[in-house]
PDB file of C-alpha atoms and ligand atoms in Angstrom:
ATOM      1  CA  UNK B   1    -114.188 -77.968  22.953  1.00  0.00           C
ATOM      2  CA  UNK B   2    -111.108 -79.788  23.117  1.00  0.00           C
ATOM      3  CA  UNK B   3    -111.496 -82.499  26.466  1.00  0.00           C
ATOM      4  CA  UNK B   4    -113.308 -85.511  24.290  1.00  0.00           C
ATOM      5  CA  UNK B   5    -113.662 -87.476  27.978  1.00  0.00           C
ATOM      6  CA  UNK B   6    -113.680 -86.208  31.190  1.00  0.00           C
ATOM      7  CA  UNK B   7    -114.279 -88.607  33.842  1.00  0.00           C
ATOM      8  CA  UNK B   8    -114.724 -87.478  37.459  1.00  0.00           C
ATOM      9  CA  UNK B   9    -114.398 -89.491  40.792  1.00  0.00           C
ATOM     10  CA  UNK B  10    -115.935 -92.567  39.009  1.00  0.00           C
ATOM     11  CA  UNK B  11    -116.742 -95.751  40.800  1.00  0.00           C
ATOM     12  CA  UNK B  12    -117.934 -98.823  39.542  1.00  0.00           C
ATOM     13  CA  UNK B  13    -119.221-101.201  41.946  1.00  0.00           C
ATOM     14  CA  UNK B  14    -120.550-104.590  41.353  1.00  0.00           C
ATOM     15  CA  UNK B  15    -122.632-106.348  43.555  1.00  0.00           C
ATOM     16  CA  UNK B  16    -123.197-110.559  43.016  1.00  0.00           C
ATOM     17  CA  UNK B  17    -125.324-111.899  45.646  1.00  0.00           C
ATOM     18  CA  UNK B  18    -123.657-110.868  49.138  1.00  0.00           C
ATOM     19  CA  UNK B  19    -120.260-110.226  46.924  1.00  0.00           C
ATOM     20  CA  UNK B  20    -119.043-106.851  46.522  1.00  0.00           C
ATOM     21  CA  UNK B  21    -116.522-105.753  43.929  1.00  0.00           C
ATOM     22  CA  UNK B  22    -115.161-102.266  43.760  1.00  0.00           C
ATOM     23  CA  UNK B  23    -114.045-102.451  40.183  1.00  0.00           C
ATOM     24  CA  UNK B  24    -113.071 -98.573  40.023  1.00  0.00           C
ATOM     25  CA  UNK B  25    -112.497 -96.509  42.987  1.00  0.00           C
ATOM     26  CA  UNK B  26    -112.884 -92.825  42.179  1.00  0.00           C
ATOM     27  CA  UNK B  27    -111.014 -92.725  39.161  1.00  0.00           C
ATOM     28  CA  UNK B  28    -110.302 -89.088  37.239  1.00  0.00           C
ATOM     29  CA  UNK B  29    -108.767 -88.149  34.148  1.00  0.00           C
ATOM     30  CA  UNK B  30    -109.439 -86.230  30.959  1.00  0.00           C
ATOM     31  CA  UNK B  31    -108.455 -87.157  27.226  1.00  0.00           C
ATOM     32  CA  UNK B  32    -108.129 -83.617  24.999  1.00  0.00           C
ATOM     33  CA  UNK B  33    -109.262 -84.066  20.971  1.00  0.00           C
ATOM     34  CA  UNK B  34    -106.140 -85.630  19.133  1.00  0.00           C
ATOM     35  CA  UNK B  35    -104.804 -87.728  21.800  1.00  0.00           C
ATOM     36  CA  UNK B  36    -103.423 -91.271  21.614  1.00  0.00           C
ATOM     37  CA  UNK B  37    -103.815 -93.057  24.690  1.00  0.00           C
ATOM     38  CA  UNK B  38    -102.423 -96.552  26.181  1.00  0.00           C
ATOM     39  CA  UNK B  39    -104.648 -98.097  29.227  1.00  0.00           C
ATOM     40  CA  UNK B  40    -102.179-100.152  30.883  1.00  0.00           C
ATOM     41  CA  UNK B  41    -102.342-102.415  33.874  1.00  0.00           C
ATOM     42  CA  UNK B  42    -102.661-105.905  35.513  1.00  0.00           C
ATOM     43  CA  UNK B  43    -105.378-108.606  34.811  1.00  0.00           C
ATOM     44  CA  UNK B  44    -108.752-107.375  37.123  1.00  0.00           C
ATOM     45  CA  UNK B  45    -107.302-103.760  37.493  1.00  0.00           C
ATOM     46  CA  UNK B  46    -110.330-102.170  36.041  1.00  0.00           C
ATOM     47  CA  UNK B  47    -109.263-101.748  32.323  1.00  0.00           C
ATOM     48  CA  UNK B  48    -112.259-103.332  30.977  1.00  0.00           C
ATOM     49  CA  UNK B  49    -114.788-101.742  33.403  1.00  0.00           C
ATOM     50  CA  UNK B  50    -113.368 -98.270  32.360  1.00  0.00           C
ATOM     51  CA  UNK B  51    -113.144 -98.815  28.490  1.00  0.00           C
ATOM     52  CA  UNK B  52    -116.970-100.313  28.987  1.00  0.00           C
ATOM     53  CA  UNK B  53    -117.907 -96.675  30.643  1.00  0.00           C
ATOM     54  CA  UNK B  54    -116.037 -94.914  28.392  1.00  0.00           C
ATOM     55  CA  UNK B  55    -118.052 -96.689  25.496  1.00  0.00           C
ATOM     56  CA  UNK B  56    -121.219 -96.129  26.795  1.00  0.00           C
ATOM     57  CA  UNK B  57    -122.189 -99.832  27.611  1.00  0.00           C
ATOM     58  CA  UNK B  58    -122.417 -99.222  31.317  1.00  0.00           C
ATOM     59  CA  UNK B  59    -122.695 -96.126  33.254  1.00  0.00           C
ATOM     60  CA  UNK B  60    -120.775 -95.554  36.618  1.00  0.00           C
ATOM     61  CA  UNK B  61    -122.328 -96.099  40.000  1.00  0.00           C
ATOM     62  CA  UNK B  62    -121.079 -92.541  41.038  1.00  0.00           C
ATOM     63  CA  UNK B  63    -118.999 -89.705  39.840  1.00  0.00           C
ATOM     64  CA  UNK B  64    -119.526 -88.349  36.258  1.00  0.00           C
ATOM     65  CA  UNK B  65    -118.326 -89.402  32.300  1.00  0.00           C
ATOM     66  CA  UNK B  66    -118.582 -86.628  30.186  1.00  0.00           C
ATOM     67  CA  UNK B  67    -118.596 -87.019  26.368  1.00  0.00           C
ATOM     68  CA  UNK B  68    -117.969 -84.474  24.452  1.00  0.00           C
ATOM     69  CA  UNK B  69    -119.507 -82.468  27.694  1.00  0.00           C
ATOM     70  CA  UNK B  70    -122.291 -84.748  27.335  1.00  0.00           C
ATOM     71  CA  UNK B  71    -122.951 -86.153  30.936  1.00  0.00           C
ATOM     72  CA  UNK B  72    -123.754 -90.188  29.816  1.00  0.00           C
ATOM     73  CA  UNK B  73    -125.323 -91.132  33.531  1.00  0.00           C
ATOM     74  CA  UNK B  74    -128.491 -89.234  33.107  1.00  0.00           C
ATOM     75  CA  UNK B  75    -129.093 -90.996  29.766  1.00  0.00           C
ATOM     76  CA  UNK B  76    -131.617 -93.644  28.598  1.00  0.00           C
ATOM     77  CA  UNK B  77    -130.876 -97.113  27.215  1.00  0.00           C
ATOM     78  CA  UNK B  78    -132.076 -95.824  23.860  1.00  0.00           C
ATOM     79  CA  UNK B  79    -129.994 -93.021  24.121  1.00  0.00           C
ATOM     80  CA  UNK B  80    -126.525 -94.266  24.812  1.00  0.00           C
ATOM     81  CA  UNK B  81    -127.170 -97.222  21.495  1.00  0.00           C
ATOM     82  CA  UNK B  82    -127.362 -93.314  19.703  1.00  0.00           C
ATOM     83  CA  UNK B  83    -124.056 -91.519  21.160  1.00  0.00           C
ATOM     84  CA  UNK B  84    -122.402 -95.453  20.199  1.00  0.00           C
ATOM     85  CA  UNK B  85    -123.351 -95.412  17.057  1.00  0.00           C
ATOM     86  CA  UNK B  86    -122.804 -91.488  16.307  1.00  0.00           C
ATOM     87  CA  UNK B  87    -119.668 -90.807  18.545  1.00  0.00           C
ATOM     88  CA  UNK B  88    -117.291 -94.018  19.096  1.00  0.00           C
ATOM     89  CA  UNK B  89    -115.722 -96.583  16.940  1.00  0.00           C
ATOM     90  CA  UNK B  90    -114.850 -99.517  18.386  1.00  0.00           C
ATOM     91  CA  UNK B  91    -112.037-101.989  17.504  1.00  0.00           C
ATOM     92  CA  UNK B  92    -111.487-105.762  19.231  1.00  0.00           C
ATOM     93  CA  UNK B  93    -109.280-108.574  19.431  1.00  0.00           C
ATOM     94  CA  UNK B  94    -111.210-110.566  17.889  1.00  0.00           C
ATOM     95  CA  UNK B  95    -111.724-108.604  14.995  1.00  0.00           C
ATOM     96  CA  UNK B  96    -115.683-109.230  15.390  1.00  0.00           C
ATOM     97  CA  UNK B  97    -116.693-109.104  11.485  1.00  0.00           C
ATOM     98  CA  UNK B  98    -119.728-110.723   9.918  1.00  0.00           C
ATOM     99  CA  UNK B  99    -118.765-114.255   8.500  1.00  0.00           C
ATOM    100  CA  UNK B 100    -119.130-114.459   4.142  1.00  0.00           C
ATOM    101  CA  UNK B 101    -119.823-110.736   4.275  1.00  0.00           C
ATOM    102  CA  UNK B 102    -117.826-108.362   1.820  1.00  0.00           C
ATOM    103  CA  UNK B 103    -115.574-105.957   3.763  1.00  0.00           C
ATOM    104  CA  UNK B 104    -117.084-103.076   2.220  1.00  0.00           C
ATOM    105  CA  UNK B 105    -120.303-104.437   3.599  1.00  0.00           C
ATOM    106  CA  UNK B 106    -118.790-104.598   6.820  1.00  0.00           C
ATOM    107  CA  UNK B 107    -118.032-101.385   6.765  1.00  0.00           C
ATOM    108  CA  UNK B 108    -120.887 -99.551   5.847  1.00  0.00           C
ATOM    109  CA  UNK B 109    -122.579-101.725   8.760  1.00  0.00           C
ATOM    110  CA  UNK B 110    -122.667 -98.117  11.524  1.00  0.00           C
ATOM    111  CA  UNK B 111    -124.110 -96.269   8.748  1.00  0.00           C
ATOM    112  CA  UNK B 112    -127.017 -98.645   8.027  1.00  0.00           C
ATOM    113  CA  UNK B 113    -127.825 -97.971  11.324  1.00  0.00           C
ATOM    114  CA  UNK B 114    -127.696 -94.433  11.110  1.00  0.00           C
ATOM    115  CA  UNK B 115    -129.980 -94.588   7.769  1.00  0.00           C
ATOM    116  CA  UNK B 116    -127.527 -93.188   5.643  1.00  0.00           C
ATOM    117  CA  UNK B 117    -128.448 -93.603   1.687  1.00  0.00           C
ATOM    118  CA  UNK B 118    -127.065 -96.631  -0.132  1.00  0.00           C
ATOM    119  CA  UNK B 119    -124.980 -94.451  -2.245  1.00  0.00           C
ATOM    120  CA  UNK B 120    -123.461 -92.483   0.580  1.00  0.00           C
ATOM    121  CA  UNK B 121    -122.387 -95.539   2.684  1.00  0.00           C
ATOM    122  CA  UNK B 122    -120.713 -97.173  -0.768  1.00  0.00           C
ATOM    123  CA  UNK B 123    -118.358 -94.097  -1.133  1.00  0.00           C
ATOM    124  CA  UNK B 124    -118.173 -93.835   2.978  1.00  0.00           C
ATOM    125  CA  UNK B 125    -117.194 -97.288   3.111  1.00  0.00           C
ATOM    126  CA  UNK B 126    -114.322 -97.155  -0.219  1.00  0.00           C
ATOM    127  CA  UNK B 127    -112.893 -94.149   1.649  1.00  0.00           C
ATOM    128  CA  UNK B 128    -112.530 -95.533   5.090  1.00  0.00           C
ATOM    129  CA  UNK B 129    -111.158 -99.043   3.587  1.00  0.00           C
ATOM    130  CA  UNK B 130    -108.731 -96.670   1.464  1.00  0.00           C
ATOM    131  CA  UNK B 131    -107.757 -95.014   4.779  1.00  0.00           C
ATOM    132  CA  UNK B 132    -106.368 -98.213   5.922  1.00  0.00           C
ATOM    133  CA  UNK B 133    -104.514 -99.573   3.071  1.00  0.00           C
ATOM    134  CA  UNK B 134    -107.402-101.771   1.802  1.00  0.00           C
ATOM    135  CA  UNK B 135    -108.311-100.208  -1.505  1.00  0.00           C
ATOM    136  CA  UNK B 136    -109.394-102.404  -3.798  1.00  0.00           C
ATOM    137  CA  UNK B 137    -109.984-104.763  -1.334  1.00  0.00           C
ATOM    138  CA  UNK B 138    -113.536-103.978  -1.043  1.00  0.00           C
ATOM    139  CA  UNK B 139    -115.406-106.746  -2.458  1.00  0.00           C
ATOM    140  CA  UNK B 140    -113.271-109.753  -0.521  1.00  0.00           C
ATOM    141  CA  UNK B 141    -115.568-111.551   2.061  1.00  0.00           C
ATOM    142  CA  UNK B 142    -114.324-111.806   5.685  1.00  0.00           C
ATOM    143  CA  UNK B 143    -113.087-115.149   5.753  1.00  0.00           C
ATOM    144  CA  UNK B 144    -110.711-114.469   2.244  1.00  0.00           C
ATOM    145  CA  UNK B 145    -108.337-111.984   4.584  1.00  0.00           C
ATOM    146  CA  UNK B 146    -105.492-112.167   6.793  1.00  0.00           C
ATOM    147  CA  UNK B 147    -105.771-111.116  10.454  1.00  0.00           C
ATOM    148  CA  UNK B 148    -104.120-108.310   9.569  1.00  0.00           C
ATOM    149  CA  UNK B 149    -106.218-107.137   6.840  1.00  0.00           C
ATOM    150  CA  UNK B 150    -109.436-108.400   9.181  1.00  0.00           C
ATOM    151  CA  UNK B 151    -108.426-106.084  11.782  1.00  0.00           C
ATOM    152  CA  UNK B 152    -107.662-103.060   8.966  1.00  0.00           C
ATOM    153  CA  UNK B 153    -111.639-103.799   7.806  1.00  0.00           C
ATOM    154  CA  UNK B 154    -112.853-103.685  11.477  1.00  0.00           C
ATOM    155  CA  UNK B 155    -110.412-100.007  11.935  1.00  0.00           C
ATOM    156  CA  UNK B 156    -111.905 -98.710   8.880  1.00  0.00           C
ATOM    157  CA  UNK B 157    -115.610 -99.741   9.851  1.00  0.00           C
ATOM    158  CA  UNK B 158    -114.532 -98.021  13.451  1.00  0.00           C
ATOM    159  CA  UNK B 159    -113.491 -95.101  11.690  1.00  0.00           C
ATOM    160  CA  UNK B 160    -117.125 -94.405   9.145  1.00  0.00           C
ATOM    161  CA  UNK B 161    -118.724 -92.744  11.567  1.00  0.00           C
ATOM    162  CA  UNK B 162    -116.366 -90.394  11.688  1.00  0.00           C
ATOM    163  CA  UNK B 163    -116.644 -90.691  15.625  1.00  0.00           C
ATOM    164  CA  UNK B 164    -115.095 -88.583  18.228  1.00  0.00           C
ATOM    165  CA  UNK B 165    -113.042 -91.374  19.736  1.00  0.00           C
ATOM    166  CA  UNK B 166    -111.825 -94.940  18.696  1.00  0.00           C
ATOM    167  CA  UNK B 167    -111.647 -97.339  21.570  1.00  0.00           C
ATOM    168  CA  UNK B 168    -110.059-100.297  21.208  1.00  0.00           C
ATOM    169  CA  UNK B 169    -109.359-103.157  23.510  1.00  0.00           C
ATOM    170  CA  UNK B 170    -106.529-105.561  23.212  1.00  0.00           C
ATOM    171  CA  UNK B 171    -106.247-104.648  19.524  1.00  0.00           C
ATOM    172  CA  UNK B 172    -103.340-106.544  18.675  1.00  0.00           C
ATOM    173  CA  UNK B 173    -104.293-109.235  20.940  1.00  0.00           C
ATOM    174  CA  UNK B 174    -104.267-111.591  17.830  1.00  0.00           C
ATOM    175  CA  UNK B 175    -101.565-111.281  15.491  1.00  0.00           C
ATOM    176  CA  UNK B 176     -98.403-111.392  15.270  1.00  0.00           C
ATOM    177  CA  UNK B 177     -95.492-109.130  15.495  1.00  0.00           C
ATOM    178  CA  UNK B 178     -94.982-108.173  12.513  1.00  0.00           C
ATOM    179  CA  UNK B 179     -98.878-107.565  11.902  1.00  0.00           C
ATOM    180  CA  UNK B 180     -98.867-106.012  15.243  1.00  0.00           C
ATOM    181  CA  UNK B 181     -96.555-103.162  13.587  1.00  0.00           C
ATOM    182  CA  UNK B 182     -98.839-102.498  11.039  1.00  0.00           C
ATOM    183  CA  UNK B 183    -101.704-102.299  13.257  1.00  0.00           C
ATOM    184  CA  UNK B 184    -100.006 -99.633  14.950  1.00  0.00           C
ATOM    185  CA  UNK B 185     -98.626 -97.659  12.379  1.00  0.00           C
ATOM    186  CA  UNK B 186    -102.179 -97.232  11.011  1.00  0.00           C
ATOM    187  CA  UNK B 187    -103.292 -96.422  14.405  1.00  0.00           C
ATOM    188  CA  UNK B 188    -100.790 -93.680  14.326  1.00  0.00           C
ATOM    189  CA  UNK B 189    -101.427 -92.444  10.955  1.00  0.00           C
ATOM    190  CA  UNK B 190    -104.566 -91.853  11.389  1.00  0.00           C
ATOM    191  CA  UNK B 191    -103.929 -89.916  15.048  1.00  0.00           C
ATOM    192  CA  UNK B 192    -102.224 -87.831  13.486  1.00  0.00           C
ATOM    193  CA  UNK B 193    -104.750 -86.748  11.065  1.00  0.00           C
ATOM    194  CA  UNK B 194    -106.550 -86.109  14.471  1.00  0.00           C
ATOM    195  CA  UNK B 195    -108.638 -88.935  15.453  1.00  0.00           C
ATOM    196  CA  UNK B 196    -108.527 -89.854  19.403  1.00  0.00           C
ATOM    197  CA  UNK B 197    -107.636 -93.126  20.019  1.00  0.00           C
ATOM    198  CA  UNK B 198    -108.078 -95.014  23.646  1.00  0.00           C
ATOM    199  CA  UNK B 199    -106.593 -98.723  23.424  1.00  0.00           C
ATOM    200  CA  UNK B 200    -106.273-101.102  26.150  1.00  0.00           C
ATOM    201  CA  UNK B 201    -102.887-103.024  26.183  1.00  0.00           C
ATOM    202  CA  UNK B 202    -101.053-105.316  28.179  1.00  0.00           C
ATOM    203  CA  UNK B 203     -98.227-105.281  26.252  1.00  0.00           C
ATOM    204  CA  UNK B 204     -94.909-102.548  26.579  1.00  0.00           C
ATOM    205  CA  UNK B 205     -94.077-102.678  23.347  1.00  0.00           C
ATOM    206  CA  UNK B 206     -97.738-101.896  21.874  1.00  0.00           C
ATOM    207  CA  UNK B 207     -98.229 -98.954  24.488  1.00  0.00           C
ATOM    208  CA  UNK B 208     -94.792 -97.291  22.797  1.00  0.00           C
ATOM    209  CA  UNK B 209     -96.579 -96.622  20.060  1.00  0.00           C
ATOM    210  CA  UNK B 210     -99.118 -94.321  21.725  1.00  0.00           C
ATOM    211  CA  UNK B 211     -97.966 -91.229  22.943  1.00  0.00           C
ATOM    212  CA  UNK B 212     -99.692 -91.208  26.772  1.00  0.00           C
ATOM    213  CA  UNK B 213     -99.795 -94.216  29.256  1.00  0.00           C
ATOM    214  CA  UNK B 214    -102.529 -94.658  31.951  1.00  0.00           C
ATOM    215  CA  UNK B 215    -102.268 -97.294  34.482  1.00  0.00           C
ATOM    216  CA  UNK B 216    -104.130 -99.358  36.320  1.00  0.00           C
ATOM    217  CA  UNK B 217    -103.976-100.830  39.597  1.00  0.00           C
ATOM    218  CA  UNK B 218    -106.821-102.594  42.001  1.00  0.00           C
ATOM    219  CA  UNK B 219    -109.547-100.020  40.259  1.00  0.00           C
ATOM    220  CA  UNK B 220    -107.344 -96.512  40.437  1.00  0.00           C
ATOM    221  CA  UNK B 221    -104.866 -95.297  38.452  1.00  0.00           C
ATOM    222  CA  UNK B 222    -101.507 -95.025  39.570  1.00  0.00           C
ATOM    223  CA  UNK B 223     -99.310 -93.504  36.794  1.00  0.00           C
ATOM    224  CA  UNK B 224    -100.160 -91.185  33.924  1.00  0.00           C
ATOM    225  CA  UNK B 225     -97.434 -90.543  31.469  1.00  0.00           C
ATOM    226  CA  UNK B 226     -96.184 -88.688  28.447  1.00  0.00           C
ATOM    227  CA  UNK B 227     -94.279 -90.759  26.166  1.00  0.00           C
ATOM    228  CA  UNK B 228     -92.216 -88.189  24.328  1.00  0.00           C
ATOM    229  CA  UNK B 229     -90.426 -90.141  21.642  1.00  0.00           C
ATOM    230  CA  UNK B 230     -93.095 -93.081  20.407  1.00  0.00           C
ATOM    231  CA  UNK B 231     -92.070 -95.811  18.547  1.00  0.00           C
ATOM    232  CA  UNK B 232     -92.288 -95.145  14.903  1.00  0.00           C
ATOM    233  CA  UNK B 233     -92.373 -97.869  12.217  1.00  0.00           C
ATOM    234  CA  UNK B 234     -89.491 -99.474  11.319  1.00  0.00           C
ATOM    235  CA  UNK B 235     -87.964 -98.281  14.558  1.00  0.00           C
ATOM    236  CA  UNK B 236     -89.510-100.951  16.543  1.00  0.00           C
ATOM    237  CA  UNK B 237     -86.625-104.129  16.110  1.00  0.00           C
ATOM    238  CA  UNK B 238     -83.688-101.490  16.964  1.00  0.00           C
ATOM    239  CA  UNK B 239     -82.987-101.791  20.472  1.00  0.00           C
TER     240      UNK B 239
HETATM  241  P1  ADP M 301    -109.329-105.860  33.617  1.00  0.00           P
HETATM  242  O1  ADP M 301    -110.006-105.547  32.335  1.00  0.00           O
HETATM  243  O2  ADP M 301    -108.264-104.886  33.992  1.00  0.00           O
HETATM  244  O3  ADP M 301    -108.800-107.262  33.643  1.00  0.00           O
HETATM  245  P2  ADP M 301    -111.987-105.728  34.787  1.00  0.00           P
HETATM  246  O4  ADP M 301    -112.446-104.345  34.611  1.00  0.00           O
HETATM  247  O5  ADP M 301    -112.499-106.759  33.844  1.00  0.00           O
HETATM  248  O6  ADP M 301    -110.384-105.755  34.827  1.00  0.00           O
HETATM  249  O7  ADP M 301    -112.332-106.206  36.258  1.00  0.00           O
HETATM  250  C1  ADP M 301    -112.092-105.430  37.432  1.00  0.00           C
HETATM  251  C2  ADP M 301    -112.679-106.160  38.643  1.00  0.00           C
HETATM  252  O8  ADP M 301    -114.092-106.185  38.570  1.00  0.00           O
HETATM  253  C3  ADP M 301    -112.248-107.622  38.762  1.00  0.00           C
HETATM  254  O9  ADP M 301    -112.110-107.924  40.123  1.00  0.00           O
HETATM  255  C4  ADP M 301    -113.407-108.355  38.149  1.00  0.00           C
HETATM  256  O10 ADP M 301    -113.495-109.650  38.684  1.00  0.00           O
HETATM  257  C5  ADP M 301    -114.593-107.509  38.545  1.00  0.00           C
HETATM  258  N1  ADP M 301    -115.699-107.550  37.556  1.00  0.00           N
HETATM  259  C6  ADP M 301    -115.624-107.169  36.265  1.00  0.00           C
HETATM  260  N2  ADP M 301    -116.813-107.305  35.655  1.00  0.00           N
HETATM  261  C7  ADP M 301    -117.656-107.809  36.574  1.00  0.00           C
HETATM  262  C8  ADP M 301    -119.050-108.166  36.573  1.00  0.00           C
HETATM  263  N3  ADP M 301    -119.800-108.034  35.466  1.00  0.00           N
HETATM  264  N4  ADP M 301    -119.584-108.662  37.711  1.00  0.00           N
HETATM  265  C9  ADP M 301    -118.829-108.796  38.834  1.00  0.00           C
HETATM  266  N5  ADP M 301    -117.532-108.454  38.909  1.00  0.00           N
HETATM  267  C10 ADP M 301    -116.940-107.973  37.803  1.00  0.00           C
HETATM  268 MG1   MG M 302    -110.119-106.762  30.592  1.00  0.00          MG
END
């Protein structure tokens, strides 16, 4: 099956008191396995409201998400903590690791969760770190890395999993440019071993690294885009 997420006519509304905000009105669009997607658009245009649907921490008030053809509105609370834990990775801008915690511990964090053996999650955890540049990195605590290399730990525990999509909001929200580059060129890498990726960006020059741009406006989406020619690393201080 190649569409990872299909959403269909969703809305999201939210209701405070006598209040009532349409936060998505009847959005659609489907991501196939293997893309690399930029969510785009102003403050309040629904971003956030559509990456919290798309990872399972709210469900929509109509219309249908579909996960892996899974439909996530007829699911329990129990449930959806499962297809979280087994079928997304998450990445934030604010890094969100455990304080004077190793990185490798970090890591293996999902899997203790999903009760995989001690021995397992060590050589899990050394891969995924490896995947993101951090090999022999493993035994540094939290607090004894850069931003950089905080945000490489929280990728790589994203990435243990193995999960059908990474979603990631306002990655480089944080760090600097330079940073910010090597952020993205990991994010690229490891799309194009064939991991999804859905990020939420406000930035121009972050979305040119992804290779589709979906944009917000007032809860709908008003442009969906190929961008052909991404920026690559090393390309990005040329124009
Ligand atoms: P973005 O991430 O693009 O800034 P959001 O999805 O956070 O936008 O918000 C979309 C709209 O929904 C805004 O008008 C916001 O005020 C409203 N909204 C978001 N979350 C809530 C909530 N929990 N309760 C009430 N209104 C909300
Ligand atoms: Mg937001």
């Amino acid at each position: 099956m190649n569409e990872v997420v299909q959403v269909s006519s969703v809305t999201k509304v939210y209701t405070m008191g006598d209040q009532r905000v349409e936060a998505l009105k009847g959005i659609s669009f489907s991501v196939q396995r293997g893309e690399f997607v930029a969510i785009m658009g102003a403050s309040g245009s629904g971003k956030s409201t559509c990456m919290n649907m798309l990872g399972c921490l709210d469900v929509p008030s109509s219309g249908a998400y579909l996960l892996e053809g899974v439909s996530v509105g007829r699911l329990s609370k129990n449930e959806l903590a499962e297809i979280r834990n087994r079928k997304l990775g998450f990445v934030f801008q604010g890094f969100n690791l455990l304080a004077r915690t190793t990185a490798r511990e970090n890591v293996e964090l999902p899997l203790v969760y999903a009760r995989i053996p001690a021995a397992v999650r060590h050589q899990k955890a050394s891969a995924a770190l490896a995947r993101v540049g951090l090999a022999g990195r493993e035994d540094h605590y939290s607090n004894q890395l850069s931003g950089g290399q905080q945000q490489r730990v929280a990728i790589a525990r994203a990435l243990v999993n193995e999960p059908a999509i990474i979603l990631a909001d306002e990655p480089t929200g944080n760090l600097d440019s330079k940073t910010t580059v090597e952020i993205m060129t990991i994010f690229q890498q490891l799309n194009r071993q064939g991991i999804t990726i859905i990020m939420v960006t406000h930035e121009p020059d972050v979305a040119a690294f992804t290779s589709r741009h979906l944009i917000f406006r007032d809860g709908q989406i008003i442009g969906d885009t190929v961008n052909a020619n991404p920026t690559q690393a090393g390309e990005e201080t040329r124009s």
